[in-house]
Coordinates of C-alpha atoms in Angstrom, one line a residue:
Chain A
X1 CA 70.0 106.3 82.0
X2 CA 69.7 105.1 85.3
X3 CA 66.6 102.2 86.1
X4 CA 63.1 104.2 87.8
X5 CA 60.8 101.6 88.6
X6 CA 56.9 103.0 88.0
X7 CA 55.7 101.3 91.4
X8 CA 58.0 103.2 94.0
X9 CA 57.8 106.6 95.4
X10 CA 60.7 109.1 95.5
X11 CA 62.2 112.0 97.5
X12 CA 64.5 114.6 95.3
X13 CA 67.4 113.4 97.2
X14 CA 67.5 110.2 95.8
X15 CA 65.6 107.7 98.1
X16 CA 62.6 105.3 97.0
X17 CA 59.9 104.2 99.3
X18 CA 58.0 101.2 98.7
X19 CA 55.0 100.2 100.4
X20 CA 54.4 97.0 100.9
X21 CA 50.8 94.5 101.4
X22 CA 51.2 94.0 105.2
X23 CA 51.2 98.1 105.5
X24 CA 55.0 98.4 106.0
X25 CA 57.0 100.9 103.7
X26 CA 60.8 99.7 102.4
X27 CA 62.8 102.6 102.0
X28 CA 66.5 102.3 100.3
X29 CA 68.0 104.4 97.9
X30 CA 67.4 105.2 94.2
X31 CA 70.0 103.2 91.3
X32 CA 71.2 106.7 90.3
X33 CA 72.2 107.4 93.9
X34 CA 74.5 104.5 94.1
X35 CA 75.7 105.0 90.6
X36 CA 76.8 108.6 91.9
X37 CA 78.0 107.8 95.0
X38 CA 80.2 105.0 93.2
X39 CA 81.2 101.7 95.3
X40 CA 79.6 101.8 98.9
X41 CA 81.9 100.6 101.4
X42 CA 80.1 101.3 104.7
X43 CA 76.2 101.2 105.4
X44 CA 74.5 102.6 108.7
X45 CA 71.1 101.5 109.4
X46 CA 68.9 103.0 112.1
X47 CA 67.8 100.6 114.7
X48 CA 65.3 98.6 115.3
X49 CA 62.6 100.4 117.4
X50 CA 63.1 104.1 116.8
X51 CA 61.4 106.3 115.3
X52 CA 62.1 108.6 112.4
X53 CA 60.1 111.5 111.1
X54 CA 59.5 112.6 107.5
X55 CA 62.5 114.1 105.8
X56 CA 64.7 113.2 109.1
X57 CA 68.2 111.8 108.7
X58 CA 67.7 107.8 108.8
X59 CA 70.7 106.1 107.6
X60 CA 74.0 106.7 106.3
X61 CA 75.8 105.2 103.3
X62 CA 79.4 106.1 102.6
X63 CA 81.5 105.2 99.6
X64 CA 85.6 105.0 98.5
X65 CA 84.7 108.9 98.0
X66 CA 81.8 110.5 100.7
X67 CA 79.4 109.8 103.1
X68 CA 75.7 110.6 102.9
X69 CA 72.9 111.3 104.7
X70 CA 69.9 109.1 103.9
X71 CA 66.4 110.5 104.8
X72 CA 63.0 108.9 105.9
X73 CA 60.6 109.4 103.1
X74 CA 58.2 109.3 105.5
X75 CA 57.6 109.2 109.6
X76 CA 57.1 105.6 111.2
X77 CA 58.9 103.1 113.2
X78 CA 61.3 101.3 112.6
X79 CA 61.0 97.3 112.1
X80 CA 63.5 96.1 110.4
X81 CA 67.0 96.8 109.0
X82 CA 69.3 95.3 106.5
X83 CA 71.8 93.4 108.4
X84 CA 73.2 92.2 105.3
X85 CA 74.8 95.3 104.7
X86 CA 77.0 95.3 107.5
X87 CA 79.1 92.7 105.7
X88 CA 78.5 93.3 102.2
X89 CA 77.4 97.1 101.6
X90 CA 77.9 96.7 97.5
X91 CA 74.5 95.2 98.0
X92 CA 73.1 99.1 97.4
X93 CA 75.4 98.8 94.2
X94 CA 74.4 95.8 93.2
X95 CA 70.6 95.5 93.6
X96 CA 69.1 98.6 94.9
X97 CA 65.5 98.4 94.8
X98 CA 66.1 94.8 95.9
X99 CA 68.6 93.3 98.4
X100 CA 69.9 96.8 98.6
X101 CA 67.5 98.0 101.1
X102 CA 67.7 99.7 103.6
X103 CA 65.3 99.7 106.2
X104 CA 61.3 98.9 107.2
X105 CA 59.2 101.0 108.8
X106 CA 55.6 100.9 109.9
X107 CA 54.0 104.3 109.3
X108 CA 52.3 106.5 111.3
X109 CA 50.4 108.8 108.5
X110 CA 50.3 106.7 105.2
X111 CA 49.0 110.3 103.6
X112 CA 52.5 111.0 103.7
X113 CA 53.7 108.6 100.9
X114 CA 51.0 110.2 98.6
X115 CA 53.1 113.6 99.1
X116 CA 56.3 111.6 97.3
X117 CA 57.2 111.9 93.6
X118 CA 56.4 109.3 91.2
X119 CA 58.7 107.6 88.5
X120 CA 57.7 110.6 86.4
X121 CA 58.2 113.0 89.4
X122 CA 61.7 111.3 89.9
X123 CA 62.8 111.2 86.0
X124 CA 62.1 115.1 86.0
X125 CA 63.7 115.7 89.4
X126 CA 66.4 114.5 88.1
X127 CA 66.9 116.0 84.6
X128 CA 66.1 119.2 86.3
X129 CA 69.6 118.2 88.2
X130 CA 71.1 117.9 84.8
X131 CA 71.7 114.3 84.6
Chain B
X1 CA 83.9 124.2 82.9
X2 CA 87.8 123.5 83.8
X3 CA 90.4 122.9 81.9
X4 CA 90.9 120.2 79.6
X5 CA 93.7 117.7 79.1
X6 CA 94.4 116.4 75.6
X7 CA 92.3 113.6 76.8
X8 CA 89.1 115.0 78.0
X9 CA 87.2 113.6 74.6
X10 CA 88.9 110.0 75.2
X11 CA 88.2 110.0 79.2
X12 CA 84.1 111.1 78.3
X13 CA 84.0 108.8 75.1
X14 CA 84.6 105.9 77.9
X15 CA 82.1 107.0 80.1
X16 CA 84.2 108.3 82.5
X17 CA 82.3 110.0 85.9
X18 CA 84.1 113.4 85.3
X19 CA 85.0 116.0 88.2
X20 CA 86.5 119.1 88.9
X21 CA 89.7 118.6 90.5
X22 CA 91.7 122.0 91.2
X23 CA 90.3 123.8 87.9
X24 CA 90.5 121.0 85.9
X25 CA 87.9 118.9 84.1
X26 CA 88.7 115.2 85.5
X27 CA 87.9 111.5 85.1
X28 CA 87.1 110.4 88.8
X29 CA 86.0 106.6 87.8
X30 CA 85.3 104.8 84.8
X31 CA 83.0 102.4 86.5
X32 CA 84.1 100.9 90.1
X33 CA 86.4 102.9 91.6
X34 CA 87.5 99.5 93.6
X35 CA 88.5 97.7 90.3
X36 CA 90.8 100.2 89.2
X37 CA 92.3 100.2 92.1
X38 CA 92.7 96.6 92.1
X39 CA 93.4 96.2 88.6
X40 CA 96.8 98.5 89.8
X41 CA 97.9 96.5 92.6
X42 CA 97.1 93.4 90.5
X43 CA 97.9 93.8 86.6
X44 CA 98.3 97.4 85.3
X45 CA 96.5 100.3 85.5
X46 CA 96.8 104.0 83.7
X47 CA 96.1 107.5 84.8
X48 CA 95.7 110.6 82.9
X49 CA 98.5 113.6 85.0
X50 CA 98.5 115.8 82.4
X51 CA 97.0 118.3 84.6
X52 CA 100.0 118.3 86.1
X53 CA 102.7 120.6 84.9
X54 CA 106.1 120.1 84.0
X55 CA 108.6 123.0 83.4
X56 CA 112.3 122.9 82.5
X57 CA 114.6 125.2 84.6
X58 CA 117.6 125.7 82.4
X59 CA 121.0 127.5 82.6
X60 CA 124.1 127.0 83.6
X61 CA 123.3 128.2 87.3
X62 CA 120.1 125.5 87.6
X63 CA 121.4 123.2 90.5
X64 CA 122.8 126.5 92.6
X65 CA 119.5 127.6 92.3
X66 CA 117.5 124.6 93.0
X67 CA 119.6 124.2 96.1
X68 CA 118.5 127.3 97.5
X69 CA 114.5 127.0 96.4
X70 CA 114.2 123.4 97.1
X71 CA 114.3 122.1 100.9
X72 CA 115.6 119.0 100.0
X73 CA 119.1 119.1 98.3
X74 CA 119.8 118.5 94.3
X75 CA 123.0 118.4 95.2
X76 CA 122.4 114.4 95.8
X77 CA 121.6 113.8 92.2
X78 CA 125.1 112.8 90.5
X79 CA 123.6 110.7 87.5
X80 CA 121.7 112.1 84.8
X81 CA 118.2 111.8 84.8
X82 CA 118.1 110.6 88.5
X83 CA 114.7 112.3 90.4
X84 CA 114.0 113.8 93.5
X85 CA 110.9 114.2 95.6
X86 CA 111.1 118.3 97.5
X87 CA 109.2 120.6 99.2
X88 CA 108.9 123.9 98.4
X89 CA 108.8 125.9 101.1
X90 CA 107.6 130.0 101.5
X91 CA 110.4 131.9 104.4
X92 CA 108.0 130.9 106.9
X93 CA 108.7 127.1 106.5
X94 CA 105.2 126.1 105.6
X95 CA 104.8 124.1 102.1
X96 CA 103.8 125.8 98.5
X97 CA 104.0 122.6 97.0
X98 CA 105.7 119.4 96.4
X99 CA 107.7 118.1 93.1
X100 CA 109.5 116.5 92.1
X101 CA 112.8 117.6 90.2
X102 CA 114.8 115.3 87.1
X103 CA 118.3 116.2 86.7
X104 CA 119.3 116.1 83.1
X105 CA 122.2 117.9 82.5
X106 CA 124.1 120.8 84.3
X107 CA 122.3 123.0 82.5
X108 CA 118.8 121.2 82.7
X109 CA 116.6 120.3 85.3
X110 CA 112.7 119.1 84.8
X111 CA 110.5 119.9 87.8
X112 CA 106.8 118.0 88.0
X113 CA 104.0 120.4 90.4
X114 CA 100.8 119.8 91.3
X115 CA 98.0 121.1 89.3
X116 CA 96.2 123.3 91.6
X117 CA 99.0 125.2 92.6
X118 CA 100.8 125.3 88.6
X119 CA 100.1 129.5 88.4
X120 CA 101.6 129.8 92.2
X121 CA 104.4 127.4 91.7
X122 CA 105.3 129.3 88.7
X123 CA 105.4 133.1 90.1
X124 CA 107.1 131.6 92.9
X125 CA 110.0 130.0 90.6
X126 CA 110.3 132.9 88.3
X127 CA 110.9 135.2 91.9
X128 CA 114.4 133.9 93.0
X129 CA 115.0 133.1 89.1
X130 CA 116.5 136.3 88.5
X131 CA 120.1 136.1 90.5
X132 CA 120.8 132.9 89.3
X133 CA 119.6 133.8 85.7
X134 CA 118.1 130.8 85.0
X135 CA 114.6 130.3 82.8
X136 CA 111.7 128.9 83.8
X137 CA 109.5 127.2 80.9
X138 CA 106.3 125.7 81.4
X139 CA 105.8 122.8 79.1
X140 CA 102.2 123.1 78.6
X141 CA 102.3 120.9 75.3
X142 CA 103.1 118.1 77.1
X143 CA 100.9 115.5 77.9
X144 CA 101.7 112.6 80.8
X145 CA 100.4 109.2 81.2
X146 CA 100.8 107.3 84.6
X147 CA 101.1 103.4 83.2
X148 CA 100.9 101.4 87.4
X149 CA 101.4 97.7 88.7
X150 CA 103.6 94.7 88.3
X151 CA 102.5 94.1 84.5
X152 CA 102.6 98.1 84.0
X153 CA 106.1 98.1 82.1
X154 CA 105.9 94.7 80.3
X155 CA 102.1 96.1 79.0
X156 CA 103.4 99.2 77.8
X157 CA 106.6 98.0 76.3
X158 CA 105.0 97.4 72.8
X159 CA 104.0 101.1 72.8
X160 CA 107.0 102.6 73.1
X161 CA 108.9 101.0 70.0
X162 CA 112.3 101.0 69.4
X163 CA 113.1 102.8 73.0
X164 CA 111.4 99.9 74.5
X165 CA 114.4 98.1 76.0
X166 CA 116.3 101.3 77.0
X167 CA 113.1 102.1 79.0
X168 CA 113.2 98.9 80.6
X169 CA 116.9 99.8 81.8
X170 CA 115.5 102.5 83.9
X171 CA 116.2 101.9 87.3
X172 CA 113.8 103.1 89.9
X173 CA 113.4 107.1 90.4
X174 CA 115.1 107.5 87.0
X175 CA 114.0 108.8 84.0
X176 CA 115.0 109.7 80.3
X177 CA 114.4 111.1 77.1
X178 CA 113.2 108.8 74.7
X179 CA 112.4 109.9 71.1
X180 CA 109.6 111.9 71.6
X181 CA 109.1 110.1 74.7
X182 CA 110.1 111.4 78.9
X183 CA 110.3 108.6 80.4
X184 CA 110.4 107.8 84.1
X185 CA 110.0 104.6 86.4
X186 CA 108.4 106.9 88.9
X187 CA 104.1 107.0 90.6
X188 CA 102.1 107.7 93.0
X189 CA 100.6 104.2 93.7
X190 CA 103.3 101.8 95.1
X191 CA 103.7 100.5 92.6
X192 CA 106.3 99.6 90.2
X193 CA 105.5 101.3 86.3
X194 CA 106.4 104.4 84.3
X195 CA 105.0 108.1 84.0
X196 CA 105.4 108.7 80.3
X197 CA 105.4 112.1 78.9
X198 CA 104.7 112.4 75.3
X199 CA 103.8 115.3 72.9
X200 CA 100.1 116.9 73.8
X201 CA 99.0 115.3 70.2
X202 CA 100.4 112.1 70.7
X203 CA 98.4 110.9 73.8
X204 CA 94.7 109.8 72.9
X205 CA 96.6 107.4 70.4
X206 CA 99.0 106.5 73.0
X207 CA 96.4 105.6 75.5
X208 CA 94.6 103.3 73.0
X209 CA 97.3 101.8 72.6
X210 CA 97.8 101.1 76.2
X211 CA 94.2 100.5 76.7
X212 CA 94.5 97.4 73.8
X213 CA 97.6 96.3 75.3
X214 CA 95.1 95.7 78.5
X215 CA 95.9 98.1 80.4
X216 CA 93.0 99.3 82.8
X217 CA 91.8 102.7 82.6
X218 CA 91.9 104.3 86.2
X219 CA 90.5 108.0 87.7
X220 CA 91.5 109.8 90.2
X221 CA 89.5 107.8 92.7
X222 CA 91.7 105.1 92.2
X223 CA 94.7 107.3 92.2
X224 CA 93.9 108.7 95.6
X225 CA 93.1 105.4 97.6
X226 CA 96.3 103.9 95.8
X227 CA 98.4 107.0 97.0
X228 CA 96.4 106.5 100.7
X229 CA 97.6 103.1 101.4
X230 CA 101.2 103.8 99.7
X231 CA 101.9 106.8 102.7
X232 CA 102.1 109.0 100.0
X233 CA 100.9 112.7 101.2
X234 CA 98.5 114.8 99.0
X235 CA 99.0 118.5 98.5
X236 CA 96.2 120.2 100.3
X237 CA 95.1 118.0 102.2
X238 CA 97.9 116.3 104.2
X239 CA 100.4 119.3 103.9
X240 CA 99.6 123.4 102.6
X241 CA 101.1 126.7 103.2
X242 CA 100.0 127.0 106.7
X243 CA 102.2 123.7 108.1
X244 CA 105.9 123.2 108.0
X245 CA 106.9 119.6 106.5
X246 CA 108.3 119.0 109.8
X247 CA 104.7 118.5 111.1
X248 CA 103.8 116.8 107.6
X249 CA 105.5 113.5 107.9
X250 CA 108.3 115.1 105.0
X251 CA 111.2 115.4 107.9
X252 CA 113.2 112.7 105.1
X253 CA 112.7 114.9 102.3
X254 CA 114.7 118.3 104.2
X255 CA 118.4 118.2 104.0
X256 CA 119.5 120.0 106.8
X257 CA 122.8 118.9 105.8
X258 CA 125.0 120.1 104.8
X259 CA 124.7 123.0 107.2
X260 CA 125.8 125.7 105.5
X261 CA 123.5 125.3 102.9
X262 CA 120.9 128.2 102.9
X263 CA 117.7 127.2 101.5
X264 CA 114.4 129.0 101.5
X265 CA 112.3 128.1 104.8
X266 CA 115.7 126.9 106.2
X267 CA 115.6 129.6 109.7
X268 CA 111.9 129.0 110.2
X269 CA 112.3 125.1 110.6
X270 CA 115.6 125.3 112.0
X271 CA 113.7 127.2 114.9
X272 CA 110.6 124.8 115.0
X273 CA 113.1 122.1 115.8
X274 CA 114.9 124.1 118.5
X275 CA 111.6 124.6 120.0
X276 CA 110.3 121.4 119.7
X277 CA 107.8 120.5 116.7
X278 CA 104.7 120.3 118.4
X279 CA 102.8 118.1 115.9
X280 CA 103.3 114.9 113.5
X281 CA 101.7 113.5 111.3
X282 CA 100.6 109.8 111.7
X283 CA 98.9 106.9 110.0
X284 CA 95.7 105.5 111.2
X285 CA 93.4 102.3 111.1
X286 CA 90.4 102.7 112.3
X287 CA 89.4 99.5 114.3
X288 CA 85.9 100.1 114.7
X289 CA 83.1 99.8 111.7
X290 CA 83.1 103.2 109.7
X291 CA 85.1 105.0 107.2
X292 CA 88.4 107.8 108.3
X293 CA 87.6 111.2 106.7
X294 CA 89.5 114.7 106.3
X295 CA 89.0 116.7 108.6
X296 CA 87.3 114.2 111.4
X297 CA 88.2 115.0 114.8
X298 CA 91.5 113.1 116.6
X299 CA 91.2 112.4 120.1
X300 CA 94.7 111.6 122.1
X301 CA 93.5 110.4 125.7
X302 CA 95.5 112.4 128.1
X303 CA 97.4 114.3 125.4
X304 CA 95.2 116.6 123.7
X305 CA 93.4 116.5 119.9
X306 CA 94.3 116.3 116.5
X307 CA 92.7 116.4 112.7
X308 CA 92.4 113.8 110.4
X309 CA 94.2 115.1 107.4
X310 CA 93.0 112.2 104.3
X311 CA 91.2 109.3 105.2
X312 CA 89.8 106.6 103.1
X313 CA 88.6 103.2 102.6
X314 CA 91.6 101.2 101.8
X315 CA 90.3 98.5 98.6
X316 CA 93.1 96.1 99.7
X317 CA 93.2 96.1 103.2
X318 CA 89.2 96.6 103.1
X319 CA 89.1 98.5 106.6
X320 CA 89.3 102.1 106.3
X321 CA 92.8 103.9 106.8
X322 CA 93.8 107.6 106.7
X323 CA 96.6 110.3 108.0
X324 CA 95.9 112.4 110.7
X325 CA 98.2 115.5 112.6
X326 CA 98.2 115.2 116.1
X327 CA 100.1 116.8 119.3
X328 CA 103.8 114.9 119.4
X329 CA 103.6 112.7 122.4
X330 CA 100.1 110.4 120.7
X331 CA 100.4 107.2 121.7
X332 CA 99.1 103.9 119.7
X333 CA 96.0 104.7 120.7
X334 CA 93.5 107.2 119.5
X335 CA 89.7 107.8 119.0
X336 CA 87.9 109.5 116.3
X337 CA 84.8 111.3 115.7
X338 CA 82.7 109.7 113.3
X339 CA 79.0 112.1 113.5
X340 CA 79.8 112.2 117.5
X341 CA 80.9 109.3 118.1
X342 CA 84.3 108.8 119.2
X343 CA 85.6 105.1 117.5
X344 CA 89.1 103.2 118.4
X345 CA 91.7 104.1 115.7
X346 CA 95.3 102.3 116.1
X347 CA 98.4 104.8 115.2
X348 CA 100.2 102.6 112.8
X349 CA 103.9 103.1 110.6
X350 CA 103.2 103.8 106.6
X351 CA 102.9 102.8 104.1
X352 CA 100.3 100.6 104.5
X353 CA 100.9 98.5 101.3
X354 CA 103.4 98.6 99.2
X355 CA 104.2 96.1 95.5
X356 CA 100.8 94.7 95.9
X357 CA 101.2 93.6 100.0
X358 CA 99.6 94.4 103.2
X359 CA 102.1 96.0 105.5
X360 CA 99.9 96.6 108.2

């Protein structure tokens, strides 16, 4: 059983938003969406600066096997990307509610986040997948 | 569901990631993806290829017929048990599959197909069986363990007994019967090792065996980055019935001589040559961040565009690699699109790495 941890929010395709004190949400995606997606060897952030809308296509994060798409959870700009993973993408392996992240944004309609499953949203999502 | 191999039970009891892979039910990793592949180019690693079908073409007419089905020419195997890697080509010169064929005795040949094409291959052996009245047997209660790296043989030594030292005799591309044992120092890695086929029963014991004896348990992930950076081409993606194996990078695998051999596909690529072969098929490193897909656009400056055929990220030369067919006069220097944007890609000879080093 993959880890779901109770503070984060969740889109069905497998990315967790997390927002943080100073307003900003950190987005990156769920542990059972690297453990599918098996070792990551190539991470595309969005830049800093642009904007993203909810449900858009934000990043990209590729493995030995496939690439994926990685959506915004929610609309915003973008402040800050993970650098890190330019060099060392097995970071979203590794640790991926923590050094594994993606990106920050700074969002225009928190109401959004409050449309995003919980952990018990996310579990079921993802039994209803069949894992 | 898919099919099964004799061992489906073993592969999910470890946890394996499990896939479909041409009808059949598959271990893909057992964990990273980019140990296993390590732990081949480094120590010794082991693959389940009992998906894969073997089938023994016997009668005294085998190697008259093999030399007219087979594109490349089985009249070059003099000692017994020495292999060969062939196309199989329909009239129209494009590829039904690739094998590769044992010669046993006069009377007995052992071919090795793919596993998504085994019902095709078969109809189309059993079609020019007849005036050469030889039989065609699938040996479906076979099973056939992939043992790969430089510890590979010295690991799985202890498993094979009393044959163990006639096994190490084998000299590469060579196989033998063993006991109960096929054994051949043959892959798709490399790699030096053995592809060991054994009764159906025997393998889940076989391949604890091997997995005490420390030998790493490896998917098809593995199996397809390892075959990447080796130049070794995949059926289906890098070659199909719709491409002649002139245009495949298999030109070495046709024996156009001697000439008056007649071989199935022989007239059709006969008259691609005379014409020109339009297309080749080339290895790739992509220079720029990002990872070489099938299927990814090919652009030639000044000479037109081409396809990526497999691409990958290569584990040991940790950039990403892949083949791609493109119009005859490419140059070194290519571009790719990667989600619409075209990156620098360097046409490169393959293999890539072979026995554990970087040729690039």
């Amino acid at each position: 059983m993959s880890s779901i941890p109770a503070d984060l929010k969740y889109l069905d395709s497998h990315e967790w938003a997390r927002l943080e004190s100073d307003g900003t949400v950190t987005i990156g995606i769920s542990d059972h969406a690297q453990g599918a997606l098996g070792d990551l060897v190539f991470v595309e952030v969005p830049e800093v600066g642009k904007t993203l809308s909810k449900g858009g296509a934000a990043a990209v994060v590729e493995s030995v096997k496939a690439a994926s798409d990685v959506y915004s959870p929610v609309s915003g700009e973008v402040i800050a990307a993970n650098e890190s993973l330019g060099s060392s993408p097995e970071l979203v392996n590794q640790d991926p509610y923590g050094n594994g992240w993606l990106f920050k944004l700074k969002p225009s309609n928190k109401a959004e986040l409050e449309q995003l499953l919980d952990a018990k949203g996310y579990e079921k999502a993802l039994e209803a997948e069949g894992h | 569901m898919g099919f099964k191999t004799p061992l489906h039970d073993t592969h999910v009891a470890a946890g394996a990631r499990m896939v479909d892979f041409g009808g059949w039910d598959m271990p893909v990793n057992y964990g990273s993806q980019i140990e296993e592949h390590h732990a081949v180019r480094r120590d010794a690693g082991m693959f389940d290829v009992s998906h894969m079908l073997i089938a023994d073409v016997t009668g005294p007419r085998t190697r008259e017929y093999l030399r007219y089905l087979l594109a490349n020419d089985v009249a070059k195997l003099k000692d017994s048990g020495k292999a060969l890697y062939s196309c199989l080509l329909n009239e129209a010169g494009g590829v039904v599959d690739d094998l590769i064929v044992y010669f046993i005795n006069e009377n007995w040949f052992r071919v090795v197909v793919n596993a998504g094409t085994r019902d095709k291959d078969i109809a189309w052996l059993k079609r020019f069986a007849g005036p050469f009245g030889v039989d065609i047997k699938p040996r479906t209660d076979l099973a056939m363990i992939a043992v790969q790296g430089p510890n590979a043989r010295a690991k799985a030594s202890t498993l094979l007994g009393s044959h163990a030292a006639a096994a190490q005799e084998l000299k590469p591309f060579f196989g033998r019967e063993l006991g109960p044992y096929f054994v051949s120092r043959t892959g798709y890695t490399g790699e030096d090792g053995w592809e060991i086929v054994m009764p159906a029963a025997d393998a889940p014991k076989f391949w604890a065996g091997l997995k005490a004896a420390g030998v790493a348990e490896c998917g098809l992930g593995a199996r397809d980055t390892l075959r990447l950076e080796a130049g070794m081409n995949l059926y289906g993606n890098d070659m199909d019935e719709n491409v002649s194996p002139l245009e495949s990078g298999l030109t070495w695998t046709v024996a156009f001589d001697p000439p008056e051999r007649d071989f199935v596909g022989r007239a059709a690529l006969e008259a691609l040559k005379q014409g020109g072969v339009p297309r080749k098929l080339v290895g790739l490193v992509l220079e720029d961040r990002g990872v070489l897909r099938g299927h990814q656009k090919v652009v030639a400056p000044g000479v037109g565009e081409g396809e990526l055929t497999s691409g990958t990220f290569s584990p040991t030369l940790e950039r990403s690699i892949g083949f791609a067919r493109v119009p005859a006069a490419t140059g070194e220097q290519v571009q790719v699109d990667i989600r619409g944007k075209l990156l620098a890609a360097r046409v490169v000879k393959y293999p890539f790495v072979r026995n554990g080093k970087a040729l690039i």
